[in-house]
GROMACS .gro file of C-alpha atoms in nm:
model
  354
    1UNK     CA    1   0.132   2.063   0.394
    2UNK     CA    2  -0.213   1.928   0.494
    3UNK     CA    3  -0.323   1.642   0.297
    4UNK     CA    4  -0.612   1.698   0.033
    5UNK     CA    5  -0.984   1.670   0.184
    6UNK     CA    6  -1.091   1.294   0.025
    7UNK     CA    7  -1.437   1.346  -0.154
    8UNK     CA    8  -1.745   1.186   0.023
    9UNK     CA    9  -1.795   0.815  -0.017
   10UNK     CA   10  -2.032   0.547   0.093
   11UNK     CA   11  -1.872   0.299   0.377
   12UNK     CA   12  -1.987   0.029   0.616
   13UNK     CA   13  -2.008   0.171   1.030
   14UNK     CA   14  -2.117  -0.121   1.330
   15UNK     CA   15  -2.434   0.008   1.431
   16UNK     CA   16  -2.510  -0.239   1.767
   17UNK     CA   17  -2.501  -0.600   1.638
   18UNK     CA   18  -2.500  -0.481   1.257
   19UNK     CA   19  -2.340  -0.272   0.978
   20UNK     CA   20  -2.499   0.051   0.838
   21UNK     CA   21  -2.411   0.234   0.566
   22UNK     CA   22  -2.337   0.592   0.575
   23UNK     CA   23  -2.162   0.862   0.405
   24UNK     CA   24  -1.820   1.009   0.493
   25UNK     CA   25  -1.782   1.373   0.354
   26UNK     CA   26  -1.521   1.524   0.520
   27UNK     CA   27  -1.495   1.445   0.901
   28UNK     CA   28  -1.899   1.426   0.885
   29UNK     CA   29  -2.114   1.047   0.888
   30UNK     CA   30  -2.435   1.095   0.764
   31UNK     CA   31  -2.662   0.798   0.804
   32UNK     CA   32  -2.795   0.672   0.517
   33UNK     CA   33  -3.044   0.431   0.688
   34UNK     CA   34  -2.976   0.135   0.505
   35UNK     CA   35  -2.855  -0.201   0.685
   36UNK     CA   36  -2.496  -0.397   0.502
   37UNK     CA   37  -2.750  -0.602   0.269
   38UNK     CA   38  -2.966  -0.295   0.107
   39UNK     CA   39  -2.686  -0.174  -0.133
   40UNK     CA   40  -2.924  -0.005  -0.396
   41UNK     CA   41  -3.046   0.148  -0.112
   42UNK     CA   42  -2.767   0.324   0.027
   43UNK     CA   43  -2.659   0.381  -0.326
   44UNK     CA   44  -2.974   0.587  -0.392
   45UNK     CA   45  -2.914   0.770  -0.070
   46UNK     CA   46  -2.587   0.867  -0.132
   47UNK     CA   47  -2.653   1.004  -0.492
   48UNK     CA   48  -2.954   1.232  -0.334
   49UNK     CA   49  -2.672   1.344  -0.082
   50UNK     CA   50  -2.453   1.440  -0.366
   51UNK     CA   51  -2.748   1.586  -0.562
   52UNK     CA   52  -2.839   1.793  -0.267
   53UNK     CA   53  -2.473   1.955  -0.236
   54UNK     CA   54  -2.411   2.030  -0.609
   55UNK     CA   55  -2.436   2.349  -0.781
   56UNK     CA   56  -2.388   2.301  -1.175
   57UNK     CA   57  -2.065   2.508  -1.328
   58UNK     CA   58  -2.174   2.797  -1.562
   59UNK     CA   59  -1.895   2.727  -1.823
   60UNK     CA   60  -2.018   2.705  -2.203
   61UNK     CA   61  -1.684   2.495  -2.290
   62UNK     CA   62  -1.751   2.118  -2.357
   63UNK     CA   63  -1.379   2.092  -2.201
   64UNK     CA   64  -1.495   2.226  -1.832
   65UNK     CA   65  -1.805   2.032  -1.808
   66UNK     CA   66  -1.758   1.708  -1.697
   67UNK     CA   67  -1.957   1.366  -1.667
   68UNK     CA   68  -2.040   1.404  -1.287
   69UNK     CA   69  -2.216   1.742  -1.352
   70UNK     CA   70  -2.413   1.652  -1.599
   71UNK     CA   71  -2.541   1.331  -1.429
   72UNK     CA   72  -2.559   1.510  -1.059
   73UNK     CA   73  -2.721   1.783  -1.177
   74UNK     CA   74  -2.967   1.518  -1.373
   75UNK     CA   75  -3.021   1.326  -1.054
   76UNK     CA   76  -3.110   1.641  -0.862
   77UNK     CA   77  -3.338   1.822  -1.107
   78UNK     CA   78  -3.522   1.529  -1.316
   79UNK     CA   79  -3.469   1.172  -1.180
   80UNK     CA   80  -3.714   1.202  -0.879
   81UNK     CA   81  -3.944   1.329  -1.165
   82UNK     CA   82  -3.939   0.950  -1.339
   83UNK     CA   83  -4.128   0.657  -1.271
   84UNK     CA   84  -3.824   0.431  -1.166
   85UNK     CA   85  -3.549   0.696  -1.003
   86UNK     CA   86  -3.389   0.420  -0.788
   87UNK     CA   87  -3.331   0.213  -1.134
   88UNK     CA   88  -3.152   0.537  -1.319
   89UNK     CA   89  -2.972   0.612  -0.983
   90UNK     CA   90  -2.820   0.255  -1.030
   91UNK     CA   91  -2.734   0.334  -1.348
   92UNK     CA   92  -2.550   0.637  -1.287
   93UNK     CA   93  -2.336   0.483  -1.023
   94UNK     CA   94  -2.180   0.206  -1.250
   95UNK     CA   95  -2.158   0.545  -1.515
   96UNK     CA   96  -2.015   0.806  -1.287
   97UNK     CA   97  -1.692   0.538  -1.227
   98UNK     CA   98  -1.595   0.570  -1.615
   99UNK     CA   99  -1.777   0.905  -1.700
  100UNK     CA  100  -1.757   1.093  -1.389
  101UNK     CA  101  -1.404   1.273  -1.453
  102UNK     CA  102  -1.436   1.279  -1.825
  103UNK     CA  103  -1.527   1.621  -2.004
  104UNK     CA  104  -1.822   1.614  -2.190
  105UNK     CA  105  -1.551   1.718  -2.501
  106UNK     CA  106  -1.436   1.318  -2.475
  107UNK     CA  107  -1.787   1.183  -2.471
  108UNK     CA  108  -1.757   1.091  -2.881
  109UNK     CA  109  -1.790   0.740  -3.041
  110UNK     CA  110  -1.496   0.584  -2.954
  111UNK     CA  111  -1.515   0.653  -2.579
  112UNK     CA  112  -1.902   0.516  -2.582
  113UNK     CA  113  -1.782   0.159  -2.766
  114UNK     CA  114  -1.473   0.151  -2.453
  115UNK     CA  115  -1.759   0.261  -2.222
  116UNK     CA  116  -1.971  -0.077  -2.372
  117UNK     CA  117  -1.674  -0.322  -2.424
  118UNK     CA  118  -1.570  -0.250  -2.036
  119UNK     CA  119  -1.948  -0.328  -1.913
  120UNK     CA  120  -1.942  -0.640  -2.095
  121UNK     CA  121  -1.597  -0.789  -1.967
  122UNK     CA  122  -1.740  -0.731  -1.650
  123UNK     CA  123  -2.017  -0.917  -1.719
  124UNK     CA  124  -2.315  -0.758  -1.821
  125UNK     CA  125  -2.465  -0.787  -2.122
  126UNK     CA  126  -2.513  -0.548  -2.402
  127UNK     CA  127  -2.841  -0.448  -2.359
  128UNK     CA  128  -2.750  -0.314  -2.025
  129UNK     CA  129  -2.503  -0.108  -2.123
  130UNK     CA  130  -2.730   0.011  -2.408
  131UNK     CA  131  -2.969   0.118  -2.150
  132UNK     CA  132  -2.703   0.307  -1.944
  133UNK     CA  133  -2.562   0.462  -2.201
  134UNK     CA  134  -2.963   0.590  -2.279
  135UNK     CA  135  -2.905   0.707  -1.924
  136UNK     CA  136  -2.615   0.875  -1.991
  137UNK     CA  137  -2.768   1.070  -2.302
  138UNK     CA  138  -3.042   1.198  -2.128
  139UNK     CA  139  -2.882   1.333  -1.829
  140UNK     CA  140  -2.674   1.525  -2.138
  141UNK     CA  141  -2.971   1.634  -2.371
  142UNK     CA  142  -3.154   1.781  -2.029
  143UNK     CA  143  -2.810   1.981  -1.918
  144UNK     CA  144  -2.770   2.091  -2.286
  145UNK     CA  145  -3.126   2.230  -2.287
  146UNK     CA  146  -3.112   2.346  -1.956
  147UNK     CA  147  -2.813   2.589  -1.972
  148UNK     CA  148  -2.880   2.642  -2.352
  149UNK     CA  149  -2.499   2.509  -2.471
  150UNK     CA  150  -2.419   2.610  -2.816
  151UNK     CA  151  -2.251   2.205  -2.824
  152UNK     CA  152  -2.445   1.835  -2.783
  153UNK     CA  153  -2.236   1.529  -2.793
  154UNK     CA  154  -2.338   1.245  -2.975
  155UNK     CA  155  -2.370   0.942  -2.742
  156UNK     CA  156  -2.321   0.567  -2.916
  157UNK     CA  157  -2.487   0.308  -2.852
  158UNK     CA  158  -2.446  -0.076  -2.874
  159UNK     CA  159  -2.650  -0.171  -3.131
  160UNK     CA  160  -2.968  -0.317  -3.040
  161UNK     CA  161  -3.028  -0.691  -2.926
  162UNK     CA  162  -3.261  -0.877  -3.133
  163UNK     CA  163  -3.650  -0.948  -2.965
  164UNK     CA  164  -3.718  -1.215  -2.781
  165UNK     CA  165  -3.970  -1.424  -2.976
  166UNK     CA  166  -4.003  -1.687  -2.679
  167UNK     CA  167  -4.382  -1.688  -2.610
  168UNK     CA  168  -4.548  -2.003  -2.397
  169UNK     CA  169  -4.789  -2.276  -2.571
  170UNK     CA  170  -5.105  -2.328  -2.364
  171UNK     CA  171  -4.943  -2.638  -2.203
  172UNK     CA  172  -4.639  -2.500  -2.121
  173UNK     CA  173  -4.858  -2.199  -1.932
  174UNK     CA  174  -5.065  -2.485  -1.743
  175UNK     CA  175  -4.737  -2.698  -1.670
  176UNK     CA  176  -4.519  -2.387  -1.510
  177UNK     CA  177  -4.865  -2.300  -1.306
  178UNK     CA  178  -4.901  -2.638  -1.180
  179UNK     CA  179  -4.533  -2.667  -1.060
  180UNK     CA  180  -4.534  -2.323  -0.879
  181UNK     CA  181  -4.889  -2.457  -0.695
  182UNK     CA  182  -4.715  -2.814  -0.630
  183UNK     CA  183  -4.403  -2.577  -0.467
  184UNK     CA  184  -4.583  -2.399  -0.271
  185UNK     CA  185  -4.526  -2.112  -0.464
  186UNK     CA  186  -4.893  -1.962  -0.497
  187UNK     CA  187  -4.786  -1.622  -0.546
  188UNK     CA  188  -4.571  -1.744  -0.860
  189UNK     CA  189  -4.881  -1.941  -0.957
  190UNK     CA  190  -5.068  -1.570  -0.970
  191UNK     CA  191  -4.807  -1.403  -1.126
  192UNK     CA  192  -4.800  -1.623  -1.397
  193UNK     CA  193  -5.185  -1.604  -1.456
  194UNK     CA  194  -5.227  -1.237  -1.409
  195UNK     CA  195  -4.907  -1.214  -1.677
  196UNK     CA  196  -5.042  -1.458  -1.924
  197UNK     CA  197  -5.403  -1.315  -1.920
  198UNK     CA  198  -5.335  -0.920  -1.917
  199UNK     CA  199  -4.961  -0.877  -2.056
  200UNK     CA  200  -4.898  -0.675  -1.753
  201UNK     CA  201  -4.505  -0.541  -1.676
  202UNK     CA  202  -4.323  -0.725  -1.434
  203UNK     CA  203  -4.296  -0.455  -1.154
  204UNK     CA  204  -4.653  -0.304  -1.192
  205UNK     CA  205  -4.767  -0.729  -1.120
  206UNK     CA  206  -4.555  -0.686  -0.801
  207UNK     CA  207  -4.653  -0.395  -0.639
  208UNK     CA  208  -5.109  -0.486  -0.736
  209UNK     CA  209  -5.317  -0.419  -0.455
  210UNK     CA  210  -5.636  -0.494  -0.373
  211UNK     CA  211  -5.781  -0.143  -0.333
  212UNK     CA  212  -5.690   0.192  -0.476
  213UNK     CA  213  -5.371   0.294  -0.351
  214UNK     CA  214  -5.073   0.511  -0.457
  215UNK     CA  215  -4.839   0.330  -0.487
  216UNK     CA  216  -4.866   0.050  -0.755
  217UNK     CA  217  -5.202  -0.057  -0.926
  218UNK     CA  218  -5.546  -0.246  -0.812
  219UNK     CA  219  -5.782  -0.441  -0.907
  220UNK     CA  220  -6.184  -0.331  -0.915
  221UNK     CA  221  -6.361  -0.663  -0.877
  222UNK     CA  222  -6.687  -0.452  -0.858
  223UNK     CA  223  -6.642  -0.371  -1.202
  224UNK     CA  224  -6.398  -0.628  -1.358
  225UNK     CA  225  -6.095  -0.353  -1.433
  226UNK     CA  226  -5.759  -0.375  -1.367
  227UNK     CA  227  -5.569  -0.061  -1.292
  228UNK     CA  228  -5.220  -0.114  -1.380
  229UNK     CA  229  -5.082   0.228  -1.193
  230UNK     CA  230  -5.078   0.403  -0.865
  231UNK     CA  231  -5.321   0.710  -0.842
  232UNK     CA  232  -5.039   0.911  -0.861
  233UNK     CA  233  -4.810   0.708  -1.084
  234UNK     CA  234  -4.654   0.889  -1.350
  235UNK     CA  235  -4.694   0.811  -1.687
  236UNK     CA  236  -4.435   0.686  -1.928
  237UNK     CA  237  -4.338   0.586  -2.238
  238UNK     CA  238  -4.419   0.226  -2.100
  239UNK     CA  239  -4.777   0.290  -2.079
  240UNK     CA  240  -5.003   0.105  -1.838
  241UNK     CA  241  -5.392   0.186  -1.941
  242UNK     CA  242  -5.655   0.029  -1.735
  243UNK     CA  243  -5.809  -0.279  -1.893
  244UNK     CA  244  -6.119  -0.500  -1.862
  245UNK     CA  245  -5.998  -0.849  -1.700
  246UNK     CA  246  -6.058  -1.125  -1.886
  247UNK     CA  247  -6.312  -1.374  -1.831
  248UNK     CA  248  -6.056  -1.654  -1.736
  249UNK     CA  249  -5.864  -1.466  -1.469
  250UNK     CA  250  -6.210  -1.301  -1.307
  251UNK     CA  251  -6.278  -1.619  -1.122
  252UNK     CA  252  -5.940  -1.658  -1.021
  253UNK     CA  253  -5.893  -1.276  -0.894
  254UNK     CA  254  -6.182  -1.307  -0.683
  255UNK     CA  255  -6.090  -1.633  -0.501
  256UNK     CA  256  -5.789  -1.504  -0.417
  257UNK     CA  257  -5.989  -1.178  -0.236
  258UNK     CA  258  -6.136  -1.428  -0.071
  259UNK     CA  259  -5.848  -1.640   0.070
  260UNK     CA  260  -5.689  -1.309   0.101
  261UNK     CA  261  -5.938  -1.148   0.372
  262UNK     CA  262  -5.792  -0.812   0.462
  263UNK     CA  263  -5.471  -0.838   0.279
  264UNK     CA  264  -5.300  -0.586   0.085
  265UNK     CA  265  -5.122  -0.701  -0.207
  266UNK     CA  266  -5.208  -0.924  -0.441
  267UNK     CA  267  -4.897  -1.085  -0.504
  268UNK     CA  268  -4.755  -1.150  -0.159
  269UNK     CA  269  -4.571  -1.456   0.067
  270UNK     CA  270  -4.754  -1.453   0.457
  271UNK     CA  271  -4.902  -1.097   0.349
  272UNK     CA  272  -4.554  -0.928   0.261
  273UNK     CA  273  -4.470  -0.819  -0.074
  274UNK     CA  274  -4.276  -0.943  -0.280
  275UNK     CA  275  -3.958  -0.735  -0.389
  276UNK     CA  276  -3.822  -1.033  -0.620
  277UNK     CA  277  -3.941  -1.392  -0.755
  278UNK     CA  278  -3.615  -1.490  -0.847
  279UNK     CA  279  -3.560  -1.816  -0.670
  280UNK     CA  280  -3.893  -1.921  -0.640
  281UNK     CA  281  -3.957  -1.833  -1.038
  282UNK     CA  282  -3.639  -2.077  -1.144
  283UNK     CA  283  -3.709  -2.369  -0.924
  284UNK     CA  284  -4.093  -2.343  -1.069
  285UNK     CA  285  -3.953  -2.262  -1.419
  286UNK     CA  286  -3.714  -2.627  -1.378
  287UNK     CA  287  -3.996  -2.817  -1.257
  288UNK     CA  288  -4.217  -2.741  -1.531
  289UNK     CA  289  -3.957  -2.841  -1.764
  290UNK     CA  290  -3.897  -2.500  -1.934
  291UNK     CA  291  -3.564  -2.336  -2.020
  292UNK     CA  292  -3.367  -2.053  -1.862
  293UNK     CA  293  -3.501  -1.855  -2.187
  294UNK     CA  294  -3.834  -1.836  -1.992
  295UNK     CA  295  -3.798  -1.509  -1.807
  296UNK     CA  296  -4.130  -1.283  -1.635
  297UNK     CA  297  -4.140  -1.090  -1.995
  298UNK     CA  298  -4.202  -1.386  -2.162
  299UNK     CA  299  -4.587  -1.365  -1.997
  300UNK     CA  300  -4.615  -1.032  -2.168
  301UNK     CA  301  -4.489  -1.174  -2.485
  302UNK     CA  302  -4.704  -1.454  -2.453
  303UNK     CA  303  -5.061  -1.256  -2.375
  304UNK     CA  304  -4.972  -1.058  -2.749
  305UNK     CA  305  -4.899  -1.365  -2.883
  306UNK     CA  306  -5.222  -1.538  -2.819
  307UNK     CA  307  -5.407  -1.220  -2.893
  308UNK     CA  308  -5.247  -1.254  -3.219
  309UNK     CA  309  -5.330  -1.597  -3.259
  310UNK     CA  310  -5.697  -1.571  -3.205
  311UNK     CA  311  -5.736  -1.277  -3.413
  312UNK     CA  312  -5.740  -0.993  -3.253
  313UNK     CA  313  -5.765  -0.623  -3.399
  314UNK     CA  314  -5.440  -0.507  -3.387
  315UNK     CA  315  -5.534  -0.156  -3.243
  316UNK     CA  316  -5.718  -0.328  -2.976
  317UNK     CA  317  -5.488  -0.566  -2.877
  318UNK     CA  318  -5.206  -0.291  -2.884
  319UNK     CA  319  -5.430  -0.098  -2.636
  320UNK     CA  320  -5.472  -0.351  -2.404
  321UNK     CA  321  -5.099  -0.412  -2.350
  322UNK     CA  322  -5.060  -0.048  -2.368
  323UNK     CA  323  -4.792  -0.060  -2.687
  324UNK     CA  324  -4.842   0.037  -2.982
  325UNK     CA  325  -5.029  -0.074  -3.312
  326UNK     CA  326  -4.679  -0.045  -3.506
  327UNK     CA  327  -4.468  -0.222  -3.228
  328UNK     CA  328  -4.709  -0.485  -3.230
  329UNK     CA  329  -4.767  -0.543  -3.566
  330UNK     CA  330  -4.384  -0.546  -3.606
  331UNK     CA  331  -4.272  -0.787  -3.329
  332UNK     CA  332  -4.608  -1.012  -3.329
  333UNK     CA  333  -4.784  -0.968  -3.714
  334UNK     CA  334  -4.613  -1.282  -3.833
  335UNK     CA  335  -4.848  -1.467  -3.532
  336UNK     CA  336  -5.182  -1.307  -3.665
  337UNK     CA  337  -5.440  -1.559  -3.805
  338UNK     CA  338  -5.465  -1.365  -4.084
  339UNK     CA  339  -5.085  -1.275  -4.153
  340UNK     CA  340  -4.970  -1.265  -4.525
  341UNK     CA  341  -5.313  -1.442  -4.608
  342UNK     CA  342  -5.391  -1.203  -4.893
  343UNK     CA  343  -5.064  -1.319  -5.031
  344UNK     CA  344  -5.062  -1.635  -4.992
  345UNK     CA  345  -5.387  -1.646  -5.179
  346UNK     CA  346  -5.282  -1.435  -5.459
  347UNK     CA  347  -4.966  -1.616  -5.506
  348UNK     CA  348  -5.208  -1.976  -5.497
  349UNK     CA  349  -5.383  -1.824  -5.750
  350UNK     CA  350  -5.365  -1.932  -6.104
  351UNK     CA  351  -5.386  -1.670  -6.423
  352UNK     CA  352  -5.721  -1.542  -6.427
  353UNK     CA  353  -5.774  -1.524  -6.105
  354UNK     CA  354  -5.869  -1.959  -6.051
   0.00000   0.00000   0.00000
């Protein structure tokens, strides 16, 4: 009796003096073109592979659809269509190992907390397994709308994690930016100031450029805006408006151009980009004295914060950092100069109104 054919997988091949990945389907390699160390990569090659092959099962029955079709017809149909596929493609890896075999009939409450309490004894935390599980729920709602199902499971989630409220005084700012210069670590040093000063995203920092481009944003020193997406970028619910720059960092962007020459990217080491600041962010972050609390959010957190302080108008301010005037008033009212003042002076008040 011949053995059953194995499904295709990602594994390691020598290719010369290194390891490749590639995928095994059958008795056919397919070369994924990613070296041992580029794991996300080879991960995002394989689930285009299996997105490619897939042809979604025309059953109505919530008992013959299962997790893997709704997520690999997902990845296939709308995840190229997002503005971070490689980040849900991660995400539906670590989900296809629990989901993947599970009708959508099972997906139900109790199966989303054992879904959540298995991501966490492995070590990540709740929000992350929040955010997969969002993952998760759209790849359903799309398949449900899709094929029209007379059926939607109802996806749990963990509840949500408090904000983070850590924001930076002005000395802690000019502390961490003097420790990443006295490192060596000048591109930290402009992370943090571009952060601080325009509340810009992590990842749309990273990938600045000194010209128009489509790939990440740029900066017009001809007529002091900062584009904070690629020509082509598509928009999302994170939104990333062009802003003026701010008088502060003007100086700043420009002597960089200078030093820069012909360089691409803004935030580079030797004229490459930067993929992570990890390493050099902690050892800055230790020198300046400032906890493990103080992660590259906190810069965004930090530019409302001050905005807040000063008195800004809340709808500008919520423009500018491209949230808005309810999320900001919500998570950063409480900093306004003129927060509860009406109260305050009404309950200071004696009878009469003295």
């Amino acid at each position: 009796m011949p053995r059953p054919r194995k499904e295709a997988r990602l594994r390691l091949r020598k290719d010369g003096d290194r390891k490749i990945w590639v995928i095994k389907d059958g008795s056919r390699y397919v070369r994924t073109g990613c070296f041992e160390e580029d794991v996300s990569g080879a991960e995002e090659r394989f689930a285009e592979y299996l997105a490619d092959k897939y042809e979604p099962p025309v059953s109505r029955s919530g008992a013959d659809i299962t997790g893997a079709d709704v997520m690999l017809f997902y990845a296939k149909e709308r995840v190229p269509k997002l503005a971070n596929p490689s980040m849900e493609a991660d995400f539906m890896t670590r989900l296809q190992l629990f989901w993947g075999a599970k009708a959508l009939s099972e997906v139900k409450g109790s199966t989303c907390r054992a879904y959540a309490a298995l991501r966490i004894a492995q070590g990540v935390k709740s929000a992350t397994a929040r955010r997969e599980l969002e993952t998760f729920r759209a790849a359903i709602n799309f398949y449900v709308k899709e094929f029209t199902l007379p059926f939607r499971p109802t996806v749990e989630l963990p509840a949500k994690s408090p904000p983070r409220e850590r924001w930076l005084t002005r000395s802690e700012a000019a502390r961490f930016i003097a420790a990443a210069r006295a490192r060596g670590n000048h591109h930290v040093a402009r992370f943090i100031l571009i952060g601080l000063y325009t509340g810009t995203r992590s990842n749309a920092i990273k990938t600045l450029q000194w010209t128009a481009n489509t790939e990440g944003g740029w900066i017009d020193l001809e007529h002091g805006v900062f584009y904070r997406r690629g020509l082509e970028a598509i928009e999302t619910n994170k939104r990333r408006p062009p802003v003026r720059i701010p008088e502060r960092l003007l100086p700043h962007l420009r002597r960089w151009k200078r030093l820069d020459g012909i360089g691409k990217y803004v935030i580079h080491r030797d004229g490459k980009p930067m993929a992570s600041l990890r390493k050099a962010w902690a050892n800055s972050r230790k020198d300046a004295g400032l906890g493990i609390e103080v992660i590259p959010h906190t810069l965004r957190h930090t530019c409302a914060t001050w905005g807040m302080q000063n008195g800004s108008e809340v709808w500008e301010l919520a423009g500018y950092l491209g949230m808005s005037p309810k999320m900001l008033s919500d998570t950063y009212g409480h900093h306004h100069s003129d927060h509860q003042s009406g109260a305050t002076r009404a309950i200071s008040m004696r009878p009469g109104g003295r």
